[in-house]
Amino acid sequence: MLKKIARKKFLQQNPEYPQSNNYKNKDTFPETYNSYILYIESNSTVGLCNNLSMAITNLTCALGYSYLAFLGDASTPWLFRNHDYSPVIRGLNYLAENKISKSFNGAIQISNVDLPVFLKHLFWLVRCNGVLFYPYFSDEGFNIIANICQYGNLHLSTLNRETDEMFNKVLVQTSFRILESSSCGGGIISGRTVSI
């Protein structure tokens, strides 16, 4: 089940959450302990979507988190865009079916049980510009901050030493690999559009 949290309330409780402000040309990001780009092996984009969703869920469980909270770095609503690519349409419909309104721009809290399905839809929304912001996510104790990029990599930052040590211990229990390069992708992505 998706739990909605009003944007203002969520940011009052989590003031260090990443935010961008194009008008003031100012971005905020919490102070991090360490940062990683993680990737998953796959033979296709659908396989990447499925593997990534399960790997993030497994990592969340291995770290002992009971849910993740997702919030866009800009105040644009989740359902701001229309799209004509079928995986994105399914993702937008999934949010609407779970009572995410056209005006909702707040946080979405997802329990571990619902994470795999939510993450599969989020993958396509991010990959193909179905949402007009970067949806960052964190755990209930604000120990990590992460996002999925359009190339299907997980950009994850640990926010304290204890979490970094735990993350490095449990990483071997997942199918994630650490990308050694600072650049995470390239090329044309089918279904990705920039028109509004």
GROMACS .gro file of C-alpha atoms in nm:
model
  196
    1MET     CA    1   0.000   0.000   0.000
    2LEU     CA    2   0.121   0.348  -0.085
    3LYS     CA    3   0.109   0.603   0.195
    4LYS     CA    4   0.093   0.968   0.093
    5ILE     CA    5   0.263   1.239   0.299
    6ALA     CA    6   0.208   1.607   0.221
    7ARG     CA    7   0.521   1.772   0.082
    8LYS     CA    8   0.535   2.051   0.342
    9LYS     CA    9   0.491   1.808   0.632
   10PHE     CA   10   0.750   1.567   0.492
   11LEU     CA   11   1.009   1.841   0.441
   12GLN     CA   12   0.947   1.979   0.791
   13GLN     CA   13   1.029   1.631   0.926
   14ASN     CA   14   1.317   1.579   0.678
   15PRO     CA   15   1.462   1.924   0.604
   16GLU     CA   16   1.784   1.784   0.452
   17TYR     CA   17   1.604   1.600   0.173
   18PRO     CA   18   1.744   1.693  -0.172
   19GLN     CA   19   1.565   1.993  -0.323
   20SER     CA   20   1.626   2.193  -0.637
   21ASN     CA   21   1.513   2.547  -0.695
   22ASN     CA   22   1.560   2.656  -1.055
   23TYR     CA   23   1.437   3.008  -0.978
   24LYS     CA   24   1.707   3.068  -0.720
   25ASN     CA   25   1.958   2.846  -0.903
   26LYS     CA   26   2.013   2.665  -0.575
   27ASP     CA   27   2.012   2.294  -0.495
   28THR     CA   28   2.030   2.137  -0.151
   29PHE     CA   29   2.167   1.793  -0.069
   30PRO     CA   30   2.245   1.645   0.272
   31GLU     CA   31   2.602   1.605   0.386
   32THR     CA   32   2.709   1.254   0.290
   33TYR     CA   33   2.957   1.008   0.434
   34ASN     CA   34   3.019   0.816   0.111
   35SER     CA   35   2.860   0.786  -0.234
   36TYR     CA   36   2.827   0.496  -0.477
   37ILE     CA   37   2.693   0.425  -0.823
   38LEU     CA   38   2.558   0.070  -0.828
   39TYR     CA   39   2.465  -0.130  -1.134
   40ILE     CA   40   2.292  -0.459  -1.212
   41GLU     CA   41   2.371  -0.710  -1.486
   42SER     CA   42   2.090  -0.784  -1.733
   43ASN     CA   43   2.031  -0.892  -2.091
   44SER     CA   44   1.746  -0.651  -2.166
   45THR     CA   45   1.580  -0.335  -2.040
   46VAL     CA   46   1.289  -0.535  -1.898
   47GLY     CA   47   1.539  -0.762  -1.724
   48LEU     CA   48   1.721  -0.458  -1.589
   49CYS     CA   49   1.393  -0.321  -1.454
   50ASN     CA   50   1.307  -0.649  -1.281
   51ASN     CA   51   1.659  -0.711  -1.147
   52LEU     CA   52   1.696  -0.356  -1.018
   53SER     CA   53   1.360  -0.363  -0.841
   54MET     CA   54   1.445  -0.686  -0.661
   55ALA     CA   55   1.801  -0.575  -0.578
   56ILE     CA   56   1.681  -0.250  -0.417
   57THR     CA   57   1.416  -0.443  -0.222
   58ASN     CA   58   1.676  -0.698  -0.106
   59LEU     CA   59   1.917  -0.420  -0.006
   60THR     CA   60   1.642  -0.242   0.187
   61CYS     CA   61   1.559  -0.560   0.378
   62ALA     CA   62   1.927  -0.645   0.439
   63LEU     CA   63   1.979  -0.298   0.589
   64GLY     CA   64   1.684  -0.359   0.822
   65TYR     CA   65   1.458  -0.086   0.682
   66SER     CA   66   1.082  -0.143   0.689
   67TYR     CA   67   0.998   0.112   0.421
   68LEU     CA   68   1.137   0.373   0.184
   69ALA     CA   69   0.999   0.724   0.131
   70PHE     CA   70   1.015   0.879  -0.218
   71LEU     CA   71   1.000   1.252  -0.288
   72GLY     CA   72   1.079   1.454  -0.599
   73ASP     CA   73   1.352   1.717  -0.574
   74ALA     CA   74   1.111   1.969  -0.732
   75SER     CA   75   0.753   2.053  -0.637
   76THR     CA   76   0.605   1.930  -0.967
   77PRO     CA   77   0.323   1.679  -0.911
   78TRP     CA   78   0.388   1.309  -0.972
   79LEU     CA   79   0.118   1.296  -1.243
   80PHE     CA   80   0.204   1.624  -1.413
   81ARG     CA   81   0.281   1.472  -1.754
   82ASN     CA   82   0.091   1.275  -2.010
   83HIS     CA   83   0.296   1.019  -2.199
   84ASP     CA   84   0.251   0.791  -2.498
   85TYR     CA   85   0.501   0.513  -2.416
   86SER     CA   86   0.316   0.210  -2.279
   87PRO     CA   87   0.548   0.125  -1.982
   88VAL     CA   88   0.521   0.488  -1.867
   89ILE     CA   89   0.143   0.490  -1.915
   90ARG     CA   90   0.124   0.179  -1.692
   91GLY     CA   91   0.338   0.356  -1.429
   92LEU     CA   92   0.121   0.668  -1.430
   93ASN     CA   93  -0.194   0.451  -1.413
   94TYR     CA   94  -0.046   0.257  -1.120
   95LEU     CA   95   0.001   0.581  -0.926
   96ALA     CA   96  -0.350   0.701  -1.013
   97GLU     CA   97  -0.502   0.366  -0.911
   98ASN     CA   98  -0.325   0.405  -0.576
   99LYS     CA   99  -0.493   0.740  -0.513
  100ILE     CA  100  -0.208   0.967  -0.623
  101SER     CA  101  -0.400   1.270  -0.753
  102LYS     CA  102  -0.301   1.496  -1.042
  103SER     CA  103  -0.199   1.766  -0.792
  104PHE     CA  104  -0.010   1.550  -0.540
  105ASN     CA  105   0.358   1.646  -0.514
  106GLY     CA  106   0.437   1.501  -0.173
  107ALA     CA  107   0.623   1.194  -0.053
  108ILE     CA  108   0.515   0.839  -0.116
  109GLN     CA  109   0.603   0.589   0.156
  110ILE     CA  110   0.633   0.228   0.038
  111SER     CA  111   0.659  -0.079   0.259
  112ASN     CA  112   0.899  -0.359   0.164
  113VAL     CA  113   0.608  -0.576   0.051
  114ASP     CA  114   0.505  -0.322  -0.212
  115LEU     CA  115   0.854  -0.207  -0.312
  116PRO     CA  116   0.916  -0.445  -0.607
  117VAL     CA  117   0.602  -0.338  -0.795
  118PHE     CA  118   0.644   0.033  -0.715
  119LEU     CA  119   1.010   0.027  -0.820
  120LYS     CA  120   0.929  -0.137  -1.154
  121HIS     CA  121   0.693   0.149  -1.235
  122LEU     CA  122   0.935   0.410  -1.100
  123PHE     CA  123   1.209   0.267  -1.324
  124TRP     CA  124   1.005   0.347  -1.637
  125LEU     CA  125   0.887   0.685  -1.508
  126VAL     CA  126   1.246   0.794  -1.453
  127ARG     CA  127   1.392   0.627  -1.761
  128CYS     CA  128   1.144   0.786  -2.002
  129ASN     CA  129   1.079   1.126  -1.836
  130GLY     CA  130   0.740   1.023  -1.703
  131VAL     CA  131   0.810   1.244  -1.402
  132LEU     CA  132   0.974   1.586  -1.427
  133PHE     CA  133   1.194   1.559  -1.119
  134TYR     CA  134   1.448   1.329  -0.961
  135PRO     CA  135   1.263   1.104  -0.715
  136TYR     CA  136   1.501   1.056  -0.423
  137PHE     CA  137   1.436   0.803  -0.152
  138SER     CA  138   1.550   0.732   0.200
  139ASP     CA  139   1.478   0.501   0.490
  140GLU     CA  140   1.280   0.583   0.804
  141GLY     CA  141   1.594   0.690   0.994
  142PHE     CA  142   1.739   0.902   0.710
  143ASN     CA  143   2.058   0.693   0.689
  144ILE     CA  144   2.078   0.678   0.310
  145ILE     CA  145   1.968   0.897   0.021
  146ALA     CA  146   1.937   0.740  -0.323
  147ASN     CA  147   1.782   0.766  -0.665
  148ILE     CA  148   1.752   0.561  -0.981
  149CYS     CA  149   1.894   0.730  -1.290
  150GLN     CA  150   1.763   0.700  -1.645
  151TYR     CA  151   2.029   0.437  -1.723
  152GLY     CA  152   1.897   0.206  -1.452
  153ASN     CA  153   2.179   0.261  -1.205
  154LEU     CA  154   2.130   0.327  -0.836
  155HIS     CA  155   2.304   0.639  -0.704
  156LEU     CA  156   2.328   0.586  -0.329
  157SER     CA  157   2.487   0.797  -0.057
  158THR     CA  158   2.534   0.686   0.300
  159LEU     CA  159   2.482   0.963   0.554
  160ASN     CA  160   2.688   0.828   0.844
  161ARG     CA  161   2.976   0.592   0.915
  162GLU     CA  162   2.766   0.318   1.077
  163THR     CA  163   2.536   0.297   0.776
  164ASP     CA  164   2.832   0.295   0.538
  165GLU     CA  165   2.988   0.002   0.723
  166MET     CA  166   2.658  -0.188   0.726
  167PHE     CA  167   2.598  -0.110   0.357
  168ASN     CA  168   2.939  -0.250   0.261
  169LYS     CA  169   2.873  -0.565   0.466
  170VAL     CA  170   2.533  -0.639   0.312
  171LEU     CA  171   2.617  -0.536  -0.045
  172VAL     CA  172   2.756  -0.885  -0.112
  173GLN     CA  173   2.407  -1.026  -0.035
  174THR     CA  174   2.267  -0.838  -0.335
  175SER     CA  175   2.335  -0.856  -0.708
  176PHE     CA  176   2.461  -0.497  -0.713
  177ARG     CA  177   2.810  -0.413  -0.833
  178ILE     CA  178   2.990  -0.084  -0.772
  179LEU     CA  179   3.054   0.116  -1.088
  180GLU     CA  180   3.413   0.237  -1.081
  181SER     CA  181   3.354   0.518  -1.332
  182SER     CA  182   3.205   0.855  -1.236
  183SER     CA  183   2.989   0.843  -1.552
  184CYS     CA  184   2.704   0.597  -1.553
  185GLY     CA  185   2.564   0.569  -1.905
  186GLY     CA  186   2.509   0.702  -2.248
  187GLY     CA  187   2.322   0.646  -2.569
  188ILE     CA  188   1.963   0.679  -2.678
  189ILE     CA  189   1.692   0.547  -2.450
  190SER     CA  190   1.379   0.422  -2.623
  191GLY     CA  191   1.063   0.601  -2.508
  192ARG     CA  192   1.252   0.889  -2.342
  193THR     CA  193   1.103   1.224  -2.430
  194VAL     CA  194   1.161   1.581  -2.321
  195SER     CA  195   0.851   1.748  -2.461
  196ILE     CA  196   0.602   1.885  -2.208
   0.00000   0.00000   0.00000
